[in-house]
mmCIF file with all atom_site columns, C-alpha atoms in Angstrom:
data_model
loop_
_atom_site.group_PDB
_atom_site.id
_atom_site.type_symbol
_atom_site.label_atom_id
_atom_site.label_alt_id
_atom_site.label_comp_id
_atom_site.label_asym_id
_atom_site.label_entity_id
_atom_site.label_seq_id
_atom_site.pdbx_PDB_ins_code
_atom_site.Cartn_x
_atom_site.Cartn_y
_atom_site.Cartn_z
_atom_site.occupancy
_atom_site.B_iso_or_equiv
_atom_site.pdbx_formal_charge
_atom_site.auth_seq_id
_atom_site.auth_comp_id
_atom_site.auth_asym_id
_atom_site.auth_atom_id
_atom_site.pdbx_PDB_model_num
ATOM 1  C CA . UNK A 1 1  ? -143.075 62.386 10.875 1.00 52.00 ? 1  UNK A CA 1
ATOM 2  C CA . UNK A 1 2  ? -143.876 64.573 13.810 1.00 82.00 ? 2  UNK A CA 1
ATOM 3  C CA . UNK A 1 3  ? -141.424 66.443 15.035 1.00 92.00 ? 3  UNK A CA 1
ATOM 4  C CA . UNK A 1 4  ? -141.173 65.570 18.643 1.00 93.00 ? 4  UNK A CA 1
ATOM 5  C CA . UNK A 1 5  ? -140.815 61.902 17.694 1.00 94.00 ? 5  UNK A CA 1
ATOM 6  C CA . UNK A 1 6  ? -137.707 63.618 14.812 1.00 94.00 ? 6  UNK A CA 1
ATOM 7  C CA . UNK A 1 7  ? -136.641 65.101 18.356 1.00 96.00 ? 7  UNK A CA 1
ATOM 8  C CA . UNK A 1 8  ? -136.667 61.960 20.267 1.00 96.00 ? 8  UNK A CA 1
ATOM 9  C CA . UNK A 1 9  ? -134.965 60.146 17.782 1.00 95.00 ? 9  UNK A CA 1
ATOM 10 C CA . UNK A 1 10 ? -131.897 62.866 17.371 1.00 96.00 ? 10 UNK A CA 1
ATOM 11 C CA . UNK A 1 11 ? -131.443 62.524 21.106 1.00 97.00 ? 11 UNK A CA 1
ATOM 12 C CA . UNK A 1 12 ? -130.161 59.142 20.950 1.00 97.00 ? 12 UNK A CA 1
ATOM 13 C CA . UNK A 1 13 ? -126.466 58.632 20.129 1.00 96.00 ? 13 UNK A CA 1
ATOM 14 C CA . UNK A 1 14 ? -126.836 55.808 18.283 1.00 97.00 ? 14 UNK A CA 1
ATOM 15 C CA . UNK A 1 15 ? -129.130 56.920 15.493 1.00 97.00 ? 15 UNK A CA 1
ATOM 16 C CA . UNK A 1 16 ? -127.513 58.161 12.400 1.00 98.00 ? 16 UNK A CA 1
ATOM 17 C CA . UNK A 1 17 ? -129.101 61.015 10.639 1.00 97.00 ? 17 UNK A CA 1
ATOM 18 C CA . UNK A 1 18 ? -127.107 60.437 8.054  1.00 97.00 ? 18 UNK A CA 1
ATOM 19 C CA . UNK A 1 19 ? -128.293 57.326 7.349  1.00 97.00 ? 19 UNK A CA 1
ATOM 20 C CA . UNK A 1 20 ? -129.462 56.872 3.258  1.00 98.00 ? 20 UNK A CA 1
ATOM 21 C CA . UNK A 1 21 ? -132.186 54.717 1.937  1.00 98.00 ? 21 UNK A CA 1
ATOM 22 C CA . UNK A 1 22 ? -132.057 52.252 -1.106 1.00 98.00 ? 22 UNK A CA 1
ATOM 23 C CA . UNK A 1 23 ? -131.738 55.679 -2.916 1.00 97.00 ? 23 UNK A CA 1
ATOM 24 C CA . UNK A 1 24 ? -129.098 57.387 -0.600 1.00 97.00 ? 24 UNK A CA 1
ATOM 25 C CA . UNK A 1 25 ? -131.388 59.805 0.284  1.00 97.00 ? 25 UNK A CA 1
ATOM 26 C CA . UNK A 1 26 ? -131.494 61.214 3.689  1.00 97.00 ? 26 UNK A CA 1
ATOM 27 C CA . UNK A 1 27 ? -133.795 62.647 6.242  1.00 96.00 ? 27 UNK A CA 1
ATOM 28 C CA . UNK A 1 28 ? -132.670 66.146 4.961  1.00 95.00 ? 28 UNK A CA 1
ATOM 29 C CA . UNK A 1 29 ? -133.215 65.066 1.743  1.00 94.00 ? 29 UNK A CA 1
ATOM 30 C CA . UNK A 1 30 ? -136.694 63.858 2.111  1.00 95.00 ? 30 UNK A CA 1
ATOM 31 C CA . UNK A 1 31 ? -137.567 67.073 4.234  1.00 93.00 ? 31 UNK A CA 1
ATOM 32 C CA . UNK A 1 32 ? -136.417 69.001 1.837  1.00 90.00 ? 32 UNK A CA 1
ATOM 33 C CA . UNK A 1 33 ? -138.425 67.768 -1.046 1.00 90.00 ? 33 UNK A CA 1
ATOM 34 C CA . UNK A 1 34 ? -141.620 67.717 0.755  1.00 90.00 ? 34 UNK A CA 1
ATOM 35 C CA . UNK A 1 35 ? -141.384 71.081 1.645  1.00 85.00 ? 35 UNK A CA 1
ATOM 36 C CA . UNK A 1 36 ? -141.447 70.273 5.216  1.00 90.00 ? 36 UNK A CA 1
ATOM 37 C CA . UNK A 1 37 ? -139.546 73.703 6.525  1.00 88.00 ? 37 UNK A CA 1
ATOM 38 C CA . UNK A 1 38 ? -140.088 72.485 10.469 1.00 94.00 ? 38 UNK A CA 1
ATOM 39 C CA . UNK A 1 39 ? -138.072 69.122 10.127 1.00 95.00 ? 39 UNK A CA 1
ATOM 40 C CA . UNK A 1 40 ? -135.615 70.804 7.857  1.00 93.00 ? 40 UNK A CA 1
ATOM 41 C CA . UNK A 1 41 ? -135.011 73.253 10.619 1.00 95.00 ? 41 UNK A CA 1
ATOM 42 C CA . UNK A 1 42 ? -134.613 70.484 13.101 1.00 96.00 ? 42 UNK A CA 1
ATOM 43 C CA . UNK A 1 43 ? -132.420 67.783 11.177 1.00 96.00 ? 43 UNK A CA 1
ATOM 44 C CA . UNK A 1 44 ? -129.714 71.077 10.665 1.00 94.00 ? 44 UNK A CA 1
ATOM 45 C CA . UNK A 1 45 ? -129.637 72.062 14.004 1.00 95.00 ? 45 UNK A CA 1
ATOM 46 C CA . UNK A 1 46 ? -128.210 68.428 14.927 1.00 96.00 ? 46 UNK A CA 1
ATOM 47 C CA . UNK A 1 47 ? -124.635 68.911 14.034 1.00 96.00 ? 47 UNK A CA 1
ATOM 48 C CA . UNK A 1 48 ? -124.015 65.430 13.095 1.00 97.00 ? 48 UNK A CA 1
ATOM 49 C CA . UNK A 1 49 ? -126.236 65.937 10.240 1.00 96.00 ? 49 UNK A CA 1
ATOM 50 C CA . UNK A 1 50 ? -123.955 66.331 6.859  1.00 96.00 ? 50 UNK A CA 1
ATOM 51 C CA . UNK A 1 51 ? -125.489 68.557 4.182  1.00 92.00 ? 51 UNK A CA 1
ATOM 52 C CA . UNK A 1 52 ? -123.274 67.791 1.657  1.00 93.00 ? 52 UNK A CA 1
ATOM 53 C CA . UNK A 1 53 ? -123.975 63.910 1.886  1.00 95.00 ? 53 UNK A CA 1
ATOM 54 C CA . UNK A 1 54 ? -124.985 63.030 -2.060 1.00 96.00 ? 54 UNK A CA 1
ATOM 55 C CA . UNK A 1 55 ? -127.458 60.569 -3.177 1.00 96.00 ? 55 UNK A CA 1
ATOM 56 C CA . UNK A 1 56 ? -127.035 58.132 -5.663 1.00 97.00 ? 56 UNK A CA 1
ATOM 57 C CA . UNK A 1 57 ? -128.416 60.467 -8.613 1.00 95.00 ? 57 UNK A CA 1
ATOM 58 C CA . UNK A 1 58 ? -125.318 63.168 -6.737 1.00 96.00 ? 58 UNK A CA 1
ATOM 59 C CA . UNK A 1 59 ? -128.235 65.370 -5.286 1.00 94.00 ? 59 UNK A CA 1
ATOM 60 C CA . UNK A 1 60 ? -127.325 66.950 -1.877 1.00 94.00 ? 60 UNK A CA 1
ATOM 61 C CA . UNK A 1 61 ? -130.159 68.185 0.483  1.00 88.00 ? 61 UNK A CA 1
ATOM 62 C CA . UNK A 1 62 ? -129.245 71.493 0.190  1.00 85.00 ? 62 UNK A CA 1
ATOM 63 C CA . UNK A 1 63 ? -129.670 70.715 -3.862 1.00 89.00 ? 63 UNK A CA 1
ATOM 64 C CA . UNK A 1 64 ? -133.245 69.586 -2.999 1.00 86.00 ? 64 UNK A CA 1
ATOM 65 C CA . UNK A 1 65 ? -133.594 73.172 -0.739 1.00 81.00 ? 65 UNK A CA 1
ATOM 66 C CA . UNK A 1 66 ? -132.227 74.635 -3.987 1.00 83.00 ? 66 UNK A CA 1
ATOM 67 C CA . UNK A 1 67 ? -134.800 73.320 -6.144 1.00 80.00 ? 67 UNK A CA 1
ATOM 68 C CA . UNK A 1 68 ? -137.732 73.819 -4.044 1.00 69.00 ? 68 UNK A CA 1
ATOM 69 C CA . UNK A 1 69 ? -137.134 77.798 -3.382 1.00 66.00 ? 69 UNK A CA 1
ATOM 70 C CA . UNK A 1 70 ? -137.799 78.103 -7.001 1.00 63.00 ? 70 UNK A CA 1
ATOM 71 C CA . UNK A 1 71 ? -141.164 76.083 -6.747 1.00 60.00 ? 71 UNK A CA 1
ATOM 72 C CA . UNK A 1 72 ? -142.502 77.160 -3.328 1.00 57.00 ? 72 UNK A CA 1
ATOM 73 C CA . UNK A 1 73 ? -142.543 80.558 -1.413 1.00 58.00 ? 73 UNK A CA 1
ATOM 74 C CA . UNK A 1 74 ? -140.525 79.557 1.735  1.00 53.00 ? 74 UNK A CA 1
ATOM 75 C CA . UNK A 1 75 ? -141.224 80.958 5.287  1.00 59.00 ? 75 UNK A CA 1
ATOM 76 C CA . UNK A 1 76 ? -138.609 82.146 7.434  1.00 57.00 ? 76 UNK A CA 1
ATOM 77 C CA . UNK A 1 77 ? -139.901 83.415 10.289 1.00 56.00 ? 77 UNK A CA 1
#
């Protein structure tokens, strides 16, 4: 997903980043597994977005982040 469009969509009240697929997975969730730094960086700086929101297998984003930093060199700058 592009991140303006991620931006767009934040900026309406009504969405729910929080919402959870068949899976319970999240947008975090999803961002997080792919790797995709940018949107993880966006989706947390929404403060309606709950990091500790499990999915169905109990996996948090911030497990997904977890698991990732041990497979990928992650870029903070």
């Amino acid at each position: 997903m592009a991140l303006s469009v991620m931006k767009q969509l934040l900026a309406i009240p009504e969405v729910d980043p929080n919402a959870q697929d068949s899976g319970g997975r999240t947008a975090l969730s999803h961002a997080a597994e792919m790797h995709e730094v940018d949107a993880v960086r966006v989706l947390l700086e929404d403060k309606r977005v709950d990091v500790n929101l499990a999915d169905k297998d109990g996996w948090t984003p911030m497990t997904w982040i977890a698991k990732k930093v041990k497979s990928y060199p992650w870029n903070y700058d």
